[in-house]
Amino acid sequence: MSVPLIDLRRPIGEVGTAVDTACREVGFFSVVGHGVPEELIAEAHRLALAFFDLPLVDRAEAEPDDVSYPYGYRPFSAEALNRSIGGVAPADLKETMNIGPVHAPPRPLADMTDPDERAVYAPNLWPSALLAFRPAIEAYYDAMSSLSSRLMSVFAVALDLDPGWFDPFVDRHGSALRLAHYPALAEPAPPGSFRAGAHTDYGTLTILRLDDEPGLQVESPTGEWVDVDAPDGALVINLGDLMQRWTNDRWRSTMHRVVVPPDGGARRRLTMPFFHNANWDARVECIVEPGGRALHDPVLAGAHLLAKFRSTVTESP
Ligand SMILES: O=C(O)CCC(=O)C(=O)O
Ligand SMILES: [Fe+2]
């Protein structure tokens, strides 16, 4: 299934209407006219592959000592995304490299009394073996950060709010970029395993750069799993749980997963999801349509995110 394709160069009102429809019906869409140079995307993708081609000892240099540290390298089988929704699926068939904010925090770390907030601004861990990696990935992080801000103002318009309505809630966001490598599988995958188990994303929105290898599926409103496809050069956008809650369930945070393709996963796959979050201390209260009532209690964005994140670490990688 091609998820709805939206050209961000169209007039903002038209874009907003298309986004509202896509977010209500599918929770996924793809965008062209996003302004991120193709070379910047290709360079990040190339260096991400080069990172996963490093010998394990060099990748492991970027692995945190403590599994609860949010950034750095996570080896094969360290995560089971399905557990974030209470599932019991085996570990995912992937390894990841996770990158947090690439600029100085909005205020000194010493002023942040919540240790979990400090964790969002914990330093990134980089491998010393691949010098071109860090600048290419930081440039990609920045590009995703700018595109997220633009999408949040499109979201505001789609919800009949002022374009800047979300700004005070996201102007100090601590979002995370993930490089997800699904290696070619030498042996048949264990029964019931996935490249990434069924889950919803946690935050406001995710920007996903797919590659040529298929596998991403979304759950339709009638419960069928459908393949996600997007034209070359497009970026796939989906909503996270916080946005569903914020919109009082008007929009959908859609269940999705990455399956092992019918060839048994003979080819590797590399995607680069960027998980945009609201500010740590943003108080998210349902945006209620006229005449409606709030379906959820207010929640702080940071606490909401951490609870989700902690539920997915496997006990024994
Ligand atoms: O790799 C993909 O296509 C999607 C991965 C994903 O959904 C996630 O990491 O949250
Ligand atoms: Fe996801």
Short mmCIF file of C-alpha atoms and ligand atoms in Angstrom, two decimals:
data_model
loop_
_atom_site.label_atom_id
_atom_site.label_comp_id
_atom_site.label_asym_id
_atom_site.label_seq_id
_atom_site.Cartn_x
_atom_site.Cartn_y
_atom_site.Cartn_z
CA MET A 1 0.00 0.00 0.00
CA SER A 2 1.29 3.43 -0.79
CA VAL A 3 0.50 5.53 2.25
CA PRO A 4 -0.90 8.98 1.32
CA LEU A 5 1.75 11.09 -0.41
CA ILE A 6 1.80 14.78 0.49
CA ASP A 7 3.80 17.49 -1.29
CA LEU A 8 4.90 20.04 1.33
CA ARG A 9 5.35 22.69 -1.41
CA ARG A 10 1.57 22.96 -1.87
CA PRO A 11 -0.27 25.82 -0.09
CA ILE A 12 -0.29 25.25 3.69
CA GLY A 13 -4.09 25.04 3.97
CA GLU A 14 -4.21 22.29 1.35
CA VAL A 15 -1.33 20.45 3.02
CA GLY A 16 -3.05 20.74 6.41
CA THR A 17 -6.28 19.22 5.09
CA ALA A 18 -4.40 16.30 3.50
CA VAL A 19 -2.40 15.73 6.70
CA ASP A 20 -5.54 15.75 8.86
CA THR A 21 -7.17 13.12 6.64
CA ALA A 22 -4.03 10.94 6.60
CA CYS A 23 -3.56 11.21 10.37
CA ARG A 24 -7.18 10.34 11.10
CA GLU A 25 -7.38 7.42 8.69
CA VAL A 26 -3.88 5.90 8.56
CA GLY A 27 -1.52 7.61 11.01
CA PHE A 28 1.16 7.30 8.31
CA PHE A 29 1.91 9.40 5.23
CA SER A 30 4.93 10.22 3.14
CA VAL A 31 6.23 13.62 2.13
CA VAL A 32 8.03 15.04 -0.87
CA GLY A 33 9.04 18.66 -1.22
CA HIS A 34 10.54 18.31 2.28
CA GLY A 35 13.63 20.33 1.39
CA VAL A 36 16.18 17.86 2.81
CA PRO A 37 18.90 17.50 0.15
CA GLU A 38 19.07 13.99 -1.27
CA GLU A 39 22.89 14.04 -0.99
CA LEU A 40 22.66 14.69 2.76
CA ILE A 41 20.30 11.74 3.16
CA ALA A 42 22.42 9.47 0.96
CA GLU A 43 25.62 10.40 2.80
CA ALA A 44 24.08 9.62 6.19
CA HIS A 45 22.78 6.31 4.86
CA ARG A 46 26.18 5.44 3.37
CA LEU A 47 28.04 6.20 6.59
CA ALA A 48 25.47 4.38 8.68
CA LEU A 49 26.12 1.26 6.60
CA ALA A 50 29.87 1.83 6.99
CA PHE A 51 29.41 2.00 10.76
CA PHE A 52 27.66 -1.38 10.86
CA ASP A 53 30.41 -2.79 8.63
CA LEU A 54 33.04 -1.94 11.24
CA PRO A 55 34.44 -4.86 13.21
CA LEU A 56 32.35 -5.50 16.33
CA VAL A 57 35.14 -4.24 18.57
CA ASP A 58 34.93 -0.81 16.88
CA ARG A 59 31.13 -0.66 17.05
CA ALA A 60 31.29 -1.73 20.69
CA GLU A 61 33.43 1.29 21.46
CA ALA A 62 30.17 3.26 21.14
CA GLU A 63 28.25 0.85 23.40
CA PRO A 64 27.26 2.24 26.81
CA ASP A 65 28.23 0.32 29.94
CA ASP A 66 24.74 0.68 31.34
CA VAL A 67 21.80 -0.70 29.30
CA SER A 68 19.57 2.13 30.46
CA TYR A 69 21.86 4.75 28.86
CA PRO A 70 19.75 6.07 26.01
CA TYR A 71 22.39 6.53 23.29
CA GLY A 72 25.12 4.64 21.52
CA TYR A 73 25.37 1.21 19.95
CA ARG A 74 23.01 -1.62 20.84
CA PRO A 75 24.05 -5.03 19.59
CA PHE A 76 21.88 -7.60 17.89
CA SER A 77 19.00 -8.87 20.09
CA ALA A 78 19.22 -6.11 22.72
CA GLU A 79 15.68 -4.89 22.22
CA ALA A 80 12.18 -6.28 21.75
CA LEU A 81 9.93 -3.42 20.61
CA ASN A 82 6.83 -5.57 21.05
CA ARG A 83 7.33 -5.44 24.84
CA SER A 84 6.44 -1.74 24.83
CA ILE A 85 2.83 -2.82 24.24
CA GLY A 86 3.00 -5.65 26.75
CA GLY A 87 3.84 -8.35 24.18
CA VAL A 88 6.23 -11.25 24.76
CA ALA A 89 7.85 -11.49 21.31
CA PRO A 90 11.47 -12.68 21.00
CA ALA A 91 14.18 -10.04 20.62
CA ASP A 92 14.22 -8.05 17.37
CA LEU A 93 16.61 -9.14 14.59
CA LYS A 94 18.44 -5.84 14.49
CA GLU A 95 21.30 -3.79 15.87
CA THR A 96 21.00 -0.05 16.36
CA MET A 97 22.98 3.11 16.86
CA ASN A 98 21.10 5.81 18.77
CA ILE A 99 21.92 9.50 18.68
CA GLY A 100 20.48 12.14 20.99
CA PRO A 101 20.59 15.95 20.80
CA VAL A 102 23.69 17.11 18.93
CA HIS A 103 23.74 20.66 20.37
CA ALA A 104 24.20 22.01 23.87
CA PRO A 105 21.19 21.49 26.18
CA PRO A 106 18.74 24.39 26.57
CA ARG A 107 19.91 24.99 30.15
CA PRO A 108 22.84 23.66 32.20
CA LEU A 109 22.59 19.98 33.10
CA ALA A 110 23.26 20.91 36.73
CA ASP A 111 19.96 22.85 36.75
CA MET A 112 17.98 19.79 35.70
CA THR A 113 16.77 18.18 38.89
CA ASP A 114 15.17 15.20 37.16
CA PRO A 115 17.88 12.62 36.37
CA ASP A 116 15.77 11.30 33.50
CA GLU A 117 15.75 14.73 31.91
CA ARG A 118 19.54 14.88 32.25
CA ALA A 119 19.67 11.49 30.52
CA VAL A 120 18.05 13.01 27.41
CA TYR A 121 21.07 15.32 27.13
CA ALA A 122 23.60 12.61 27.95
CA PRO A 123 26.58 12.78 25.59
CA ASN A 124 26.46 10.82 22.37
CA LEU A 125 28.91 7.95 22.01
CA TRP A 126 30.91 7.86 18.78
CA PRO A 127 33.25 5.28 17.29
CA SER A 128 36.83 6.49 16.79
CA ALA A 129 37.32 4.23 13.77
CA LEU A 130 35.13 6.14 11.29
CA LEU A 131 35.80 9.86 11.41
CA ALA A 132 33.35 10.87 8.67
CA PHE A 133 30.45 9.22 10.56
CA ARG A 134 29.83 11.85 13.22
CA PRO A 135 29.56 14.95 10.97
CA ALA A 136 27.30 13.18 8.46
CA ILE A 137 25.00 11.85 11.18
CA GLU A 138 24.91 15.17 13.05
CA ALA A 139 23.98 16.95 9.82
CA TYR A 140 21.19 14.44 9.29
CA TYR A 141 19.97 14.93 12.88
CA ASP A 142 19.83 18.69 12.31
CA ALA A 143 17.94 18.31 9.04
CA MET A 144 15.39 16.02 10.72
CA SER A 145 15.06 18.44 13.61
CA SER A 146 14.21 21.32 11.23
CA LEU A 147 11.80 19.20 9.23
CA SER A 148 10.06 18.13 12.47
CA SER A 149 9.49 21.78 13.42
CA ARG A 150 8.00 22.42 10.02
CA LEU A 151 5.75 19.36 10.35
CA MET A 152 4.59 20.46 13.80
CA SER A 153 3.38 23.74 12.30
CA VAL A 154 1.64 21.81 9.53
CA PHE A 155 0.03 19.73 12.30
CA ALA A 156 -1.17 22.91 14.00
CA VAL A 157 -2.78 24.13 10.78
CA ALA A 158 -4.31 20.67 10.23
CA LEU A 159 -5.90 20.98 13.69
CA ASP A 160 -7.25 24.50 12.97
CA LEU A 161 -4.71 26.10 15.32
CA ASP A 162 -2.20 28.89 14.69
CA PRO A 163 0.88 27.63 12.82
CA GLY A 164 3.06 28.39 15.87
CA TRP A 165 0.71 26.76 18.40
CA PHE A 166 3.05 23.84 19.23
CA ASP A 167 6.23 25.98 19.34
CA PRO A 168 6.39 26.53 23.13
CA PHE A 169 5.95 22.78 23.64
CA VAL A 170 8.69 21.67 21.23
CA ASP A 171 11.28 24.48 21.18
CA ARG A 172 13.63 22.53 23.48
CA HIS A 173 12.87 19.03 22.24
CA GLY A 174 15.35 16.24 22.93
CA SER A 175 14.61 13.98 19.99
CA ALA A 176 16.48 10.81 19.04
CA LEU A 177 17.81 9.53 15.74
CA ARG A 178 18.13 5.81 15.37
CA LEU A 179 20.14 3.97 12.76
CA ALA A 180 18.51 0.57 12.53
CA HIS A 181 20.47 -2.18 10.82
CA TYR A 182 18.73 -5.44 10.06
CA PRO A 183 21.60 -7.69 8.96
CA ALA A 184 21.22 -10.32 6.26
CA LEU A 185 20.16 -13.47 8.05
CA ALA A 186 22.39 -16.48 7.49
CA GLU A 187 19.90 -18.89 9.13
CA PRO A 188 16.11 -18.99 9.16
CA ALA A 189 14.72 -16.54 11.70
CA PRO A 190 13.41 -18.18 14.91
CA PRO A 191 9.64 -18.76 14.73
CA GLY A 192 7.63 -15.73 15.76
CA SER A 193 10.52 -13.32 15.35
CA PHE A 194 10.50 -10.04 13.52
CA ARG A 195 13.07 -7.57 12.35
CA ALA A 196 11.14 -5.19 14.59
CA GLY A 197 8.16 -6.47 16.59
CA ALA A 198 4.73 -4.82 16.43
CA HIS A 199 4.67 -1.54 18.33
CA THR A 200 3.55 2.05 18.21
CA ASP A 201 6.04 4.90 18.42
CA TYR A 202 6.08 6.93 21.60
CA GLY A 203 6.50 10.60 20.89
CA THR A 204 5.00 13.24 18.62
CA LEU A 205 6.08 12.14 15.16
CA THR A 206 8.63 9.89 13.49
CA ILE A 207 10.42 10.65 10.22
CA LEU A 208 11.56 7.45 8.59
CA ARG A 209 13.99 7.08 5.76
CA LEU A 210 13.33 3.65 4.24
CA ASP A 211 15.76 1.83 1.98
CA ASP A 212 15.12 -0.52 -0.94
CA GLU A 213 14.67 -3.59 1.20
CA PRO A 214 10.97 -4.06 2.11
CA GLY A 215 9.51 -5.20 5.41
CA LEU A 216 7.68 -2.29 7.05
CA GLN A 217 3.99 -3.03 7.59
CA VAL A 218 1.18 -1.04 9.21
CA GLU A 219 -1.97 -2.41 10.78
CA SER A 220 -5.09 -1.27 8.95
CA PRO A 221 -8.20 -0.23 10.90
CA THR A 222 -9.63 -3.68 10.08
CA GLY A 223 -6.63 -5.47 11.56
CA GLU A 224 -4.76 -6.53 8.40
CA TRP A 225 -1.03 -5.95 8.00
CA VAL A 226 -0.22 -3.95 4.88
CA ASP A 227 3.18 -3.21 3.33
CA VAL A 228 4.28 0.41 3.38
CA ASP A 229 5.72 1.75 0.21
CA ALA A 230 6.93 5.26 -0.60
CA PRO A 231 8.38 6.76 -3.79
CA ASP A 232 12.13 7.38 -4.07
CA GLY A 233 13.12 10.56 -2.31
CA ALA A 234 10.06 10.60 -0.06
CA LEU A 235 10.28 10.44 3.73
CA VAL A 236 7.67 8.46 5.67
CA ILE A 237 6.01 10.23 8.59
CA ASN A 238 4.03 8.54 11.33
CA LEU A 239 2.48 9.68 14.55
CA GLY A 240 3.47 8.52 18.01
CA ASP A 241 1.37 7.84 21.11
CA LEU A 242 1.87 11.31 22.54
CA MET A 243 0.35 12.90 19.43
CA GLN A 244 -2.67 10.58 19.51
CA ARG A 245 -3.20 11.56 23.13
CA TRP A 246 -2.63 15.25 22.42
CA THR A 247 -5.24 15.21 19.66
CA ASN A 248 -7.72 13.49 21.99
CA ASP A 249 -7.58 10.35 19.79
CA ARG A 250 -8.60 12.28 16.67
CA TRP A 251 -5.34 11.10 15.08
CA ARG A 252 -3.91 7.60 15.18
CA SER A 253 -0.61 6.29 16.48
CA THR A 254 -0.65 3.25 14.26
CA MET A 255 0.74 -0.17 15.09
CA HIS A 256 3.57 -1.16 12.77
CA ARG A 257 6.30 -3.79 12.52
CA VAL A 258 9.14 -4.93 10.27
CA VAL A 259 8.78 -8.48 8.97
CA VAL A 260 11.44 -10.80 7.63
CA PRO A 261 10.73 -10.77 3.87
CA PRO A 262 9.73 -13.96 2.00
CA ASP A 263 13.34 -14.58 0.91
CA GLY A 264 14.20 -15.18 4.58
CA GLY A 265 16.01 -11.88 5.02
CA ALA A 266 18.87 -12.69 2.63
CA ARG A 267 19.55 -8.98 2.15
CA ARG A 268 20.28 -6.46 4.81
CA ARG A 269 18.16 -3.39 5.50
CA LEU A 270 19.05 -0.04 7.00
CA THR A 271 16.55 2.60 8.04
CA MET A 272 16.97 5.87 9.90
CA PRO A 273 13.95 6.73 12.05
CA PHE A 274 14.03 10.13 13.77
CA PHE A 275 11.80 10.14 16.83
CA HIS A 276 10.64 13.66 17.53
CA ASN A 277 9.51 14.42 21.06
CA ALA A 278 8.00 17.38 22.83
CA ASN A 279 10.03 19.31 25.43
CA TRP A 280 10.75 17.25 28.51
CA ASP A 281 8.54 19.40 30.71
CA ALA A 282 5.77 19.98 28.14
CA ARG A 283 2.38 19.46 29.77
CA VAL A 284 0.28 17.70 27.19
CA GLU A 285 -3.41 18.33 27.60
CA CYS A 286 -5.88 16.93 25.10
CA ILE A 287 -6.83 19.37 22.33
CA VAL A 288 -10.58 18.96 22.50
CA GLU A 289 -12.83 19.72 19.56
CA PRO A 290 -15.72 22.12 20.24
CA GLY A 291 -18.40 20.34 22.23
CA GLY A 292 -16.12 17.40 23.06
CA ARG A 293 -14.51 16.28 26.32
CA ALA A 294 -10.96 15.20 27.15
CA LEU A 295 -10.44 11.44 26.92
CA HIS A 296 -7.07 11.46 28.74
CA ASP A 297 -5.55 13.15 31.76
CA PRO A 298 -2.76 15.69 31.19
CA VAL A 299 0.70 14.12 31.08
CA LEU A 300 4.28 15.41 31.08
CA ALA A 301 6.00 14.50 27.80
CA GLY A 302 9.26 13.36 29.44
CA ALA A 303 7.67 11.00 31.93
CA HIS A 304 5.46 9.56 29.18
CA LEU A 305 8.49 8.83 26.98
CA LEU A 306 10.67 7.26 29.64
CA ALA A 307 8.00 4.82 30.75
CA LYS A 308 7.73 3.55 27.17
CA PHE A 309 11.45 3.41 26.52
CA ARG A 310 12.29 1.39 29.62
CA SER A 311 9.79 -1.34 28.79
CA THR A 312 11.64 -2.58 25.68
CA VAL A 313 15.10 -3.57 26.94
CA THR A 314 15.55 -7.35 26.91
CA GLU A 315 16.97 -8.86 30.10
CA SER A 316 19.69 -10.95 28.52
CA PRO A 317 20.84 -9.77 25.11
O1 LIG B 1 12.90 0.12 10.23
C1 LIG B 1 11.73 0.44 10.02
O2 LIG B 1 11.24 0.43 8.88
C2 LIG B 1 10.83 0.87 11.15
C3 LIG B 1 11.47 0.79 12.50
C4 LIG B 1 10.56 1.25 13.59
O3 LIG B 1 9.37 1.25 13.43
C5 LIG B 1 11.11 1.76 14.86
O4 LIG B 1 12.33 1.61 15.11
O5 LIG B 1 10.34 2.35 15.63
FE FE B 2 8.39 2.39 14.97
#
